[in-house]
Amino acid sequence: MAKDPEVAIVGAGAAGLAAARTLIDAGLSVHVLEAKNRIGGRAYTESESVGIAWDHGAHWLHDQGRNFFTTFASAQNIPLEPVSENRWLWTGQDWASDFEKRDYDAYCDLVFDRIQRLGLDPQDKPVSDAQPPHFRYRTMFDSWYAALSGMEPDESSVHDDYRYSEDTGNARVLCGYGQLLAEYASGVPVTLSTPVQAIDWSANGVALETSDGTVKASAAIVTVSNNVLACDAIRFSPSIPVPYREAFEKIPLGGAEKIAIAFDKDVLGLSDAHLFFFHSTPKIARFQIRPFGENIAIAFIAGRFAREIANEGTDAMASFALSQLVDVFGADIRKSVTRVRPTDWCVDPYIGGGYSTARPGYADMRCILSEPIAERLYFAGEAHAIDAFGTVHGAYRSGVATAKRVAGQLHLELIGSL
Ligand SMILES: Cc1cc2nc3c(=O)[nH]c(=O)nc-3n(C[C@H](O)[C@H](O)[C@H](O)COP(=O)(O)OP(=O)(O)OC[C@H]3O[C@@H](n4cnc5c(N)ncnc54)[C@H](O)[C@@H]3O)c2cc1C
């Protein structure tokens, strides 16, 4: 691997890996510096913690009709599976009827229609302005919206939501989305466990200071999350312009966490099911029950509550998720629990949350993020994908688009120097 490459890339998540592949294909030398001891960032599959492969972060291939990883999986003969439509809604005492599920779905459809209409208004507003008051469904919708976007409707911009492209549907992959990304990244030169501490872009080119020395390059692509950038984990010299700093703060990552619970046998009775709840509290998880028929349940917690419980720690997360399952399936299931593994995205200093959402009034700031500084300092990542933010395929597209800009600029400079 070239120590001082033409392009240095900070972060080996979907955006960084896609940028690296694109630049290598364009004949440029790259050096990817990753803080963690693994690649993938928020797309990470592992099987050691609970004995079954599961995705700690991204698991669904959203917008499968236009998602690069659909094409990639097909080229690799890796089959994709449809997402299960098997939904179970727990009322607190019993399973909800089909009528109750349809009634709730109708409320959600109504709100999404109203978001689309509000999105046409020149004045940006919170998504919560699109919600009719409803004694039963409003809190449920809040939690569902937080699962989709990372933040509750009152903290999310309606313009941001409106610009997210209509989705062609979800697919999933047995080996895990993180593993699929790892297959794509095979052969990309990455140095692990090497956090970038500072970037000097004061002179020609850039100099990246790491715990293991300085890397010099003609340009850098920084793909770390907005929350990491907003807390000054990387020192820039000179400081980066104020509008970028404001964009990091106004398009933060919301909360998203998972808890995997493995059982020694099938004690839940459902297979490949989504379990969600009638609830009037924001403190709630939803579950994937026995995905792909495995004896595992995966709790998903989003929004403010995800951040709150992540701060309480992994024991609190495990105990909360299990007690919610016990409410439905009875206390005996505890005897069959073999292992439990919560994630820690919100408190991870190299990630800082789930996925980005613009605060009301700040959706336009996503465009600022994609502009290079001085033609040598570039940013990329899911937060840059105006119509696919918060996703792996959005991060991929941002990485590819940024890499093409960098390659174009470096070729221009080369021609100019001849
Ligand atoms: C719980 C959860 C569920 C999700 N579900 C889905 C889903 O189903 N489908 C979907 O499409 N998306 C989903 N997402 C979102 C998706 O995972 C992200 O949008 C995407 O992976 C982001 O990629 P990225 O490259 O922009 O950023 P990241 O993956 O965050 O990559 C940035 C990398 O930079 C590294 N880094 C940070 N600081 C430094 C430093 N100082 N020096 C060097 N390296 C550094 C980080 O360690 C990380 O590896 C989910 C996310 C979470 C958390």
mmCIF file with all atom_site columns, C-alpha atoms in Angstrom, residues 7-174:
data_model
loop_
_atom_site.group_PDB
_atom_site.id
_atom_site.type_symbol
_atom_site.label_atom_id
_atom_site.label_alt_id
_atom_site.label_comp_id
_atom_site.label_asym_id
_atom_site.label_entity_id
_atom_site.label_seq_id
_atom_site.pdbx_PDB_ins_code
_atom_site.Cartn_x
_atom_site.Cartn_y
_atom_site.Cartn_z
_atom_site.occupancy
_atom_site.B_iso_or_equiv
_atom_site.pdbx_formal_charge
_atom_site.auth_seq_id
_atom_site.auth_comp_id
_atom_site.auth_asym_id
_atom_site.auth_atom_id
_atom_site.pdbx_PDB_model_num
ATOM 1   C CA . VAL A 1 7   ? -5.826  10.402  -2.271  1.00 0.00 ? 7   VAL A CA 1
ATOM 2   C CA . ALA A 1 8   ? -6.215  9.695   1.446   1.00 0.00 ? 8   ALA A CA 1
ATOM 3   C CA . ILE A 1 9   ? -9.636  8.503   2.605   1.00 0.00 ? 9   ILE A CA 1
ATOM 4   C CA . VAL A 1 10  ? -10.783 8.802   6.205   1.00 0.00 ? 10  VAL A CA 1
ATOM 5   C CA . GLY A 1 11  ? -13.196 6.020   7.209   1.00 0.00 ? 11  GLY A CA 1
ATOM 6   C CA . ALA A 1 12  ? -13.837 2.536   5.785   1.00 0.00 ? 12  ALA A CA 1
ATOM 7   C CA . GLY A 1 13  ? -17.642 2.570   5.825   1.00 0.00 ? 13  GLY A CA 1
ATOM 8   C CA . ALA A 1 14  ? -19.741 2.257   2.653   1.00 0.00 ? 14  ALA A CA 1
ATOM 9   C CA . ALA A 1 15  ? -18.814 5.773   1.442   1.00 0.00 ? 15  ALA A CA 1
ATOM 10  C CA . GLY A 1 16  ? -15.079 5.428   2.057   1.00 0.00 ? 16  GLY A CA 1
ATOM 11  C CA . LEU A 1 17  ? -14.890 1.963   0.496   1.00 0.00 ? 17  LEU A CA 1
ATOM 12  C CA . ALA A 1 18  ? -16.898 3.050   -2.574  1.00 0.00 ? 18  ALA A CA 1
ATOM 13  C CA . ALA A 1 19  ? -14.686 6.124   -2.993  1.00 0.00 ? 19  ALA A CA 1
ATOM 14  C CA . ALA A 1 20  ? -11.564 3.954   -2.727  1.00 0.00 ? 20  ALA A CA 1
ATOM 15  C CA . ARG A 1 21  ? -12.798 1.414   -5.305  1.00 0.00 ? 21  ARG A CA 1
ATOM 16  C CA . THR A 1 22  ? -13.760 4.184   -7.738  1.00 0.00 ? 22  THR A CA 1
ATOM 17  C CA . LEU A 1 23  ? -10.366 5.904   -7.441  1.00 0.00 ? 23  LEU A CA 1
ATOM 18  C CA . ILE A 1 24  ? -8.449  2.633   -7.816  1.00 0.00 ? 24  ILE A CA 1
ATOM 19  C CA . ASP A 1 25  ? -10.476 1.895   -10.969 1.00 0.00 ? 25  ASP A CA 1
ATOM 20  C CA . ALA A 1 26  ? -9.507  5.378   -12.225 1.00 0.00 ? 26  ALA A CA 1
ATOM 21  C CA . GLY A 1 27  ? -5.842  4.467   -11.795 1.00 0.00 ? 27  GLY A CA 1
ATOM 22  C CA . LEU A 1 28  ? -5.157  6.572   -8.684  1.00 0.00 ? 28  LEU A CA 1
ATOM 23  C CA . SER A 1 29  ? -3.390  5.396   -5.534  1.00 0.00 ? 29  SER A CA 1
ATOM 24  C CA . VAL A 1 30  ? -5.426  5.513   -2.310  1.00 0.00 ? 30  VAL A CA 1
ATOM 25  C CA . HIS A 1 31  ? -4.841  4.937   1.373   1.00 0.00 ? 31  HIS A CA 1
ATOM 26  C CA . VAL A 1 32  ? -7.907  4.349   3.571   1.00 0.00 ? 32  VAL A CA 1
ATOM 27  C CA . LEU A 1 33  ? -7.432  5.111   7.259   1.00 0.00 ? 33  LEU A CA 1
ATOM 28  C CA . GLU A 1 34  ? -9.973  3.533   9.599   1.00 0.00 ? 34  GLU A CA 1
ATOM 29  C CA . ALA A 1 35  ? -10.221 4.191   13.333  1.00 0.00 ? 35  ALA A CA 1
ATOM 30  C CA . LYS A 1 36  ? -11.860 0.872   14.223  1.00 0.00 ? 36  LYS A CA 1
ATOM 31  C CA . ASN A 1 37  ? -10.276 -2.570  14.053  1.00 0.00 ? 37  ASN A CA 1
ATOM 32  C CA . ARG A 1 38  ? -12.686 -3.573  11.268  1.00 0.00 ? 38  ARG A CA 1
ATOM 33  C CA . ILE A 1 39  ? -14.154 -2.195  8.068   1.00 0.00 ? 39  ILE A CA 1
ATOM 34  C CA . GLY A 1 40  ? -17.841 -1.506  7.307   1.00 0.00 ? 40  GLY A CA 1
ATOM 35  C CA . GLY A 1 41  ? -18.670 1.337   9.706   1.00 0.00 ? 41  GLY A CA 1
ATOM 36  C CA . ARG A 1 42  ? -22.415 1.192   10.316  1.00 0.00 ? 42  ARG A CA 1
ATOM 37  C CA . ALA A 1 43  ? -22.799 -1.838  7.995   1.00 0.00 ? 43  ALA A CA 1
ATOM 38  C CA . TYR A 1 44  ? -21.366 -4.646  10.106  1.00 0.00 ? 44  TYR A CA 1
ATOM 39  C CA . THR A 1 45  ? -22.258 -8.346  10.286  1.00 0.00 ? 45  THR A CA 1
ATOM 40  C CA . GLU A 1 46  ? -20.779 -10.717 12.850  1.00 0.00 ? 46  GLU A CA 1
ATOM 41  C CA . SER A 1 47  ? -21.706 -14.106 14.301  1.00 0.00 ? 47  SER A CA 1
ATOM 42  C CA . GLU A 1 48  ? -19.474 -14.561 17.343  1.00 0.00 ? 48  GLU A CA 1
ATOM 43  C CA . SER A 1 49  ? -21.517 -12.584 19.878  1.00 0.00 ? 49  SER A CA 1
ATOM 44  C CA . VAL A 1 50  ? -24.687 -14.699 19.730  1.00 0.00 ? 50  VAL A CA 1
ATOM 45  C CA . GLY A 1 51  ? -23.613 -17.623 17.551  1.00 0.00 ? 51  GLY A CA 1
ATOM 46  C CA . ILE A 1 52  ? -25.747 -16.502 14.559  1.00 0.00 ? 52  ILE A CA 1
ATOM 47  C CA . ALA A 1 53  ? -24.749 -13.981 11.874  1.00 0.00 ? 53  ALA A CA 1
ATOM 48  C CA . TRP A 1 54  ? -26.618 -10.716 12.424  1.00 0.00 ? 54  TRP A CA 1
ATOM 49  C CA . ASP A 1 55  ? -26.305 -7.123  11.307  1.00 0.00 ? 55  ASP A CA 1
ATOM 50  C CA . HIS A 1 56  ? -25.510 -4.674  14.102  1.00 0.00 ? 56  HIS A CA 1
ATOM 51  C CA . GLY A 1 57  ? -26.361 -1.779  11.790  1.00 0.00 ? 57  GLY A CA 1
ATOM 52  C CA . ALA A 1 58  ? -27.804 -1.784  8.265   1.00 0.00 ? 58  ALA A CA 1
ATOM 53  C CA . HIS A 1 59  ? -29.772 -4.920  7.413   1.00 0.00 ? 59  HIS A CA 1
ATOM 54  C CA . TRP A 1 60  ? -32.224 -3.978  4.629   1.00 0.00 ? 60  TRP A CA 1
ATOM 55  C CA . LEU A 1 61  ? -31.189 -3.176  1.064   1.00 0.00 ? 61  LEU A CA 1
ATOM 56  C CA . HIS A 1 62  ? -33.518 -0.209  0.670   1.00 0.00 ? 62  HIS A CA 1
ATOM 57  C CA . ASP A 1 63  ? -34.634 0.906   -2.800  1.00 0.00 ? 63  ASP A CA 1
ATOM 58  C CA . GLN A 1 64  ? -33.571 -2.478  -4.126  1.00 0.00 ? 64  GLN A CA 1
ATOM 59  C CA . GLY A 1 65  ? -34.502 -1.531  -7.712  1.00 0.00 ? 65  GLY A CA 1
ATOM 60  C CA . ARG A 1 66  ? -31.833 1.188   -7.800  1.00 0.00 ? 66  ARG A CA 1
ATOM 61  C CA . ASN A 1 67  ? -29.478 -0.072  -5.120  1.00 0.00 ? 67  ASN A CA 1
ATOM 62  C CA . PHE A 1 68  ? -25.934 -0.824  -6.331  1.00 0.00 ? 68  PHE A CA 1
ATOM 63  C CA . PHE A 1 69  ? -25.675 -3.722  -3.868  1.00 0.00 ? 69  PHE A CA 1
ATOM 64  C CA . THR A 1 70  ? -28.611 -5.509  -5.525  1.00 0.00 ? 70  THR A CA 1
ATOM 65  C CA . THR A 1 71  ? -26.609 -5.601  -8.750  1.00 0.00 ? 71  THR A CA 1
ATOM 66  C CA . PHE A 1 72  ? -23.418 -6.490  -6.894  1.00 0.00 ? 72  PHE A CA 1
ATOM 67  C CA . ALA A 1 73  ? -25.091 -9.407  -5.044  1.00 0.00 ? 73  ALA A CA 1
ATOM 68  C CA . SER A 1 74  ? -26.498 -10.730 -8.296  1.00 0.00 ? 74  SER A CA 1
ATOM 69  C CA . ALA A 1 75  ? -23.061 -10.541 -9.985  1.00 0.00 ? 75  ALA A CA 1
ATOM 70  C CA . GLN A 1 76  ? -21.603 -12.527 -7.080  1.00 0.00 ? 76  GLN A CA 1
ATOM 71  C CA . ASN A 1 77  ? -24.430 -15.114 -7.173  1.00 0.00 ? 77  ASN A CA 1
ATOM 72  C CA . ILE A 1 78  ? -25.466 -14.077 -3.658  1.00 0.00 ? 78  ILE A CA 1
ATOM 73  C CA . PRO A 1 79  ? -29.251 -14.483 -3.493  1.00 0.00 ? 79  PRO A CA 1
ATOM 74  C CA . LEU A 1 80  ? -31.389 -11.686 -2.051  1.00 0.00 ? 80  LEU A CA 1
ATOM 75  C CA . GLU A 1 81  ? -34.574 -12.436 -0.161  1.00 0.00 ? 81  GLU A CA 1
ATOM 76  C CA . PRO A 1 82  ? -37.780 -10.444 -0.003  1.00 0.00 ? 82  PRO A CA 1
ATOM 77  C CA . VAL A 1 83  ? -38.442 -8.765  3.332   1.00 0.00 ? 83  VAL A CA 1
ATOM 78  C CA . SER A 1 84  ? -41.017 -10.709 5.335   1.00 0.00 ? 84  SER A CA 1
ATOM 79  C CA . GLU A 1 85  ? -44.497 -9.151  5.395   1.00 0.00 ? 85  GLU A CA 1
ATOM 80  C CA . ASN A 1 86  ? -45.467 -11.242 8.427   1.00 0.00 ? 86  ASN A CA 1
ATOM 81  C CA . ARG A 1 87  ? -46.463 -8.515  10.958  1.00 0.00 ? 87  ARG A CA 1
ATOM 82  C CA . TRP A 1 88  ? -47.753 -9.053  14.477  1.00 0.00 ? 88  TRP A CA 1
ATOM 83  C CA . LEU A 1 89  ? -49.123 -6.206  16.542  1.00 0.00 ? 89  LEU A CA 1
ATOM 84  C CA . TRP A 1 90  ? -49.403 -6.750  20.317  1.00 0.00 ? 90  TRP A CA 1
ATOM 85  C CA . THR A 1 91  ? -52.178 -4.778  22.031  1.00 0.00 ? 91  THR A CA 1
ATOM 86  C CA . GLY A 1 92  ? -50.909 -5.333  25.585  1.00 0.00 ? 92  GLY A CA 1
ATOM 87  C CA . GLN A 1 93  ? -53.223 -8.286  26.205  1.00 0.00 ? 93  GLN A CA 1
ATOM 88  C CA . ASP A 1 94  ? -53.588 -10.003 22.854  1.00 0.00 ? 94  ASP A CA 1
ATOM 89  C CA . TRP A 1 95  ? -52.739 -9.871  19.160  1.00 0.00 ? 95  TRP A CA 1
ATOM 90  C CA . ALA A 1 96  ? -54.380 -7.041  17.244  1.00 0.00 ? 96  ALA A CA 1
ATOM 91  C CA . SER A 1 97  ? -56.939 -8.023  14.630  1.00 0.00 ? 97  SER A CA 1
ATOM 92  C CA . ASP A 1 98  ? -56.404 -7.426  10.894  1.00 0.00 ? 98  ASP A CA 1
ATOM 93  C CA . PHE A 1 99  ? -58.898 -4.575  11.175  1.00 0.00 ? 99  PHE A CA 1
ATOM 94  C CA . GLU A 1 100 ? -56.818 -2.879  13.900  1.00 0.00 ? 100 GLU A CA 1
ATOM 95  C CA . LYS A 1 101 ? -53.635 -3.284  11.859  1.00 0.00 ? 101 LYS A CA 1
ATOM 96  C CA . ARG A 1 102 ? -55.333 -1.809  8.787   1.00 0.00 ? 102 ARG A CA 1
ATOM 97  C CA . ASP A 1 103 ? -56.678 1.075   10.856  1.00 0.00 ? 103 ASP A CA 1
ATOM 98  C CA . TYR A 1 104 ? -53.167 1.885   12.121  1.00 0.00 ? 104 TYR A CA 1
ATOM 99  C CA . ASP A 1 105 ? -51.740 1.537   8.585   1.00 0.00 ? 105 ASP A CA 1
ATOM 100 C CA . ALA A 1 106 ? -54.399 3.968   7.330   1.00 0.00 ? 106 ALA A CA 1
ATOM 101 C CA . TYR A 1 107 ? -53.298 6.535   9.911   1.00 0.00 ? 107 TYR A CA 1
ATOM 102 C CA . CYS A 1 108 ? -49.658 6.152   8.796   1.00 0.00 ? 108 CYS A CA 1
ATOM 103 C CA . ASP A 1 109 ? -50.627 6.451   5.099   1.00 0.00 ? 109 ASP A CA 1
ATOM 104 C CA . LEU A 1 110 ? -52.552 9.618   5.885   1.00 0.00 ? 110 LEU A CA 1
ATOM 105 C CA . VAL A 1 111 ? -49.562 11.181  7.659   1.00 0.00 ? 111 VAL A CA 1
ATOM 106 C CA . PHE A 1 112 ? -47.165 10.258  4.827   1.00 0.00 ? 112 PHE A CA 1
ATOM 107 C CA . ASP A 1 113 ? -49.591 11.830  2.305   1.00 0.00 ? 113 ASP A CA 1
ATOM 108 C CA . ARG A 1 114 ? -49.694 14.997  4.394   1.00 0.00 ? 114 ARG A CA 1
ATOM 109 C CA . ILE A 1 115 ? -45.883 15.052  4.610   1.00 0.00 ? 115 ILE A CA 1
ATOM 110 C CA . GLN A 1 116 ? -45.752 14.975  0.800   1.00 0.00 ? 116 GLN A CA 1
ATOM 111 C CA . ARG A 1 117 ? -48.179 17.900  0.602   1.00 0.00 ? 117 ARG A CA 1
ATOM 112 C CA . LEU A 1 118 ? -46.340 19.910  3.269   1.00 0.00 ? 118 LEU A CA 1
ATOM 113 C CA . GLY A 1 119 ? -43.095 19.198  1.421   1.00 0.00 ? 119 GLY A CA 1
ATOM 114 C CA . LEU A 1 120 ? -44.312 21.387  -1.443  1.00 0.00 ? 120 LEU A CA 1
ATOM 115 C CA . ASP A 1 121 ? -44.683 24.370  0.882   1.00 0.00 ? 121 ASP A CA 1
ATOM 116 C CA . PRO A 1 122 ? -41.734 26.784  0.446   1.00 0.00 ? 122 PRO A CA 1
ATOM 117 C CA . GLN A 1 123 ? -41.536 27.116  4.230   1.00 0.00 ? 123 GLN A CA 1
ATOM 118 C CA . ASP A 1 124 ? -39.839 24.102  5.837   1.00 0.00 ? 124 ASP A CA 1
ATOM 119 C CA . LYS A 1 125 ? -41.622 22.713  8.903   1.00 0.00 ? 125 LYS A CA 1
ATOM 120 C CA . PRO A 1 126 ? -41.267 19.885  11.390  1.00 0.00 ? 126 PRO A CA 1
ATOM 121 C CA . VAL A 1 127 ? -42.721 16.576  10.174  1.00 0.00 ? 127 VAL A CA 1
ATOM 122 C CA . SER A 1 128 ? -44.930 16.585  13.274  1.00 0.00 ? 128 SER A CA 1
ATOM 123 C CA . ASP A 1 129 ? -46.975 19.377  11.622  1.00 0.00 ? 129 ASP A CA 1
ATOM 124 C CA . ALA A 1 130 ? -48.272 16.699  9.237   1.00 0.00 ? 130 ALA A CA 1
ATOM 125 C CA . GLN A 1 131 ? -49.629 14.537  12.047  1.00 0.00 ? 131 GLN A CA 1
ATOM 126 C CA . PRO A 1 132 ? -53.284 14.730  12.898  1.00 0.00 ? 132 PRO A CA 1
ATOM 127 C CA . PRO A 1 133 ? -53.796 14.351  16.641  1.00 0.00 ? 133 PRO A CA 1
ATOM 128 C CA . HIS A 1 134 ? -54.931 10.852  17.486  1.00 0.00 ? 134 HIS A CA 1
ATOM 129 C CA . PHE A 1 135 ? -55.415 9.384   20.917  1.00 0.00 ? 135 PHE A CA 1
ATOM 130 C CA . ARG A 1 136 ? -54.053 6.001   19.979  1.00 0.00 ? 136 ARG A CA 1
ATOM 131 C CA . TYR A 1 137 ? -51.668 6.229   17.068  1.00 0.00 ? 137 TYR A CA 1
ATOM 132 C CA . ARG A 1 138 ? -49.677 9.429   17.422  1.00 0.00 ? 138 ARG A CA 1
ATOM 133 C CA . THR A 1 139 ? -46.983 8.000   19.744  1.00 0.00 ? 139 THR A CA 1
ATOM 134 C CA . MET A 1 140 ? -46.862 4.805   17.701  1.00 0.00 ? 140 MET A CA 1
ATOM 135 C CA . PHE A 1 141 ? -46.247 6.838   14.565  1.00 0.00 ? 141 PHE A CA 1
ATOM 136 C CA . ASP A 1 142 ? -43.540 8.859   16.360  1.00 0.00 ? 142 ASP A CA 1
ATOM 137 C CA . SER A 1 143 ? -41.646 5.658   17.162  1.00 0.00 ? 143 SER A CA 1
ATOM 138 C CA . TRP A 1 144 ? -42.100 4.260   13.658  1.00 0.00 ? 144 TRP A CA 1
ATOM 139 C CA . TYR A 1 145 ? -40.920 7.521   12.109  1.00 0.00 ? 145 TYR A CA 1
ATOM 140 C CA . ALA A 1 146 ? -37.891 7.544   14.432  1.00 0.00 ? 146 ALA A CA 1
ATOM 141 C CA . ALA A 1 147 ? -37.086 3.995   13.264  1.00 0.00 ? 147 ALA A CA 1
ATOM 142 C CA . LEU A 1 148 ? -37.206 5.202   9.653   1.00 0.00 ? 148 LEU A CA 1
ATOM 143 C CA . SER A 1 149 ? -35.326 8.445   10.051  1.00 0.00 ? 149 SER A CA 1
ATOM 144 C CA . GLY A 1 150 ? -33.493 8.230   13.384  1.00 0.00 ? 150 GLY A CA 1
ATOM 145 C CA . MET A 1 151 ? -35.389 11.159  14.901  1.00 0.00 ? 151 MET A CA 1
ATOM 146 C CA . GLU A 1 152 ? -38.961 11.776  15.954  1.00 0.00 ? 152 GLU A CA 1
ATOM 147 C CA . PRO A 1 153 ? -41.219 13.902  13.706  1.00 0.00 ? 153 PRO A CA 1
ATOM 148 C CA . ASP A 1 154 ? -40.885 17.042  15.854  1.00 0.00 ? 154 ASP A CA 1
ATOM 149 C CA . GLU A 1 155 ? -37.112 17.114  15.206  1.00 0.00 ? 155 GLU A CA 1
ATOM 150 C CA . SER A 1 156 ? -37.227 16.167  11.499  1.00 0.00 ? 156 SER A CA 1
ATOM 151 C CA . SER A 1 157 ? -37.528 18.465  8.486   1.00 0.00 ? 157 SER A CA 1
ATOM 152 C CA . VAL A 1 158 ? -40.455 17.945  6.154   1.00 0.00 ? 158 VAL A CA 1
ATOM 153 C CA . HIS A 1 159 ? -38.388 19.184  3.179   1.00 0.00 ? 159 HIS A CA 1
ATOM 154 C CA . ASP A 1 160 ? -35.731 16.587  3.967   1.00 0.00 ? 160 ASP A CA 1
ATOM 155 C CA . ASP A 1 161 ? -38.331 13.832  4.047   1.00 0.00 ? 161 ASP A CA 1
ATOM 156 C CA . TYR A 1 162 ? -39.932 15.087  0.811   1.00 0.00 ? 162 TYR A CA 1
ATOM 157 C CA . ARG A 1 163 ? -36.611 14.922  -1.057  1.00 0.00 ? 163 ARG A CA 1
ATOM 158 C CA . TYR A 1 164 ? -35.953 11.312  -0.092  1.00 0.00 ? 164 TYR A CA 1
ATOM 159 C CA . SER A 1 165 ? -36.741 9.441   -3.301  1.00 0.00 ? 165 SER A CA 1
ATOM 160 C CA . GLU A 1 166 ? -39.680 7.094   -3.508  1.00 0.00 ? 166 GLU A CA 1
ATOM 161 C CA . ASP A 1 167 ? -38.369 3.694   -2.495  1.00 0.00 ? 167 ASP A CA 1
ATOM 162 C CA . THR A 1 168 ? -38.614 0.651   -4.793  1.00 0.00 ? 168 THR A CA 1
ATOM 163 C CA . GLY A 1 169 ? -38.866 -1.667  -1.786  1.00 0.00 ? 169 GLY A CA 1
ATOM 164 C CA . ASN A 1 170 ? -36.565 -3.585  0.537   1.00 0.00 ? 170 ASN A CA 1
ATOM 165 C CA . ALA A 1 171 ? -34.592 -6.792  0.163   1.00 0.00 ? 171 ALA A CA 1
ATOM 166 C CA . ARG A 1 172 ? -32.335 -8.637  2.613   1.00 0.00 ? 172 ARG A CA 1
ATOM 167 C CA . VAL A 1 173 ? -29.449 -11.008 2.362   1.00 0.00 ? 173 VAL A CA 1
ATOM 168 C CA . LEU A 1 174 ? -28.778 -14.121 4.458   1.00 0.00 ? 174 LEU A CA 1
#
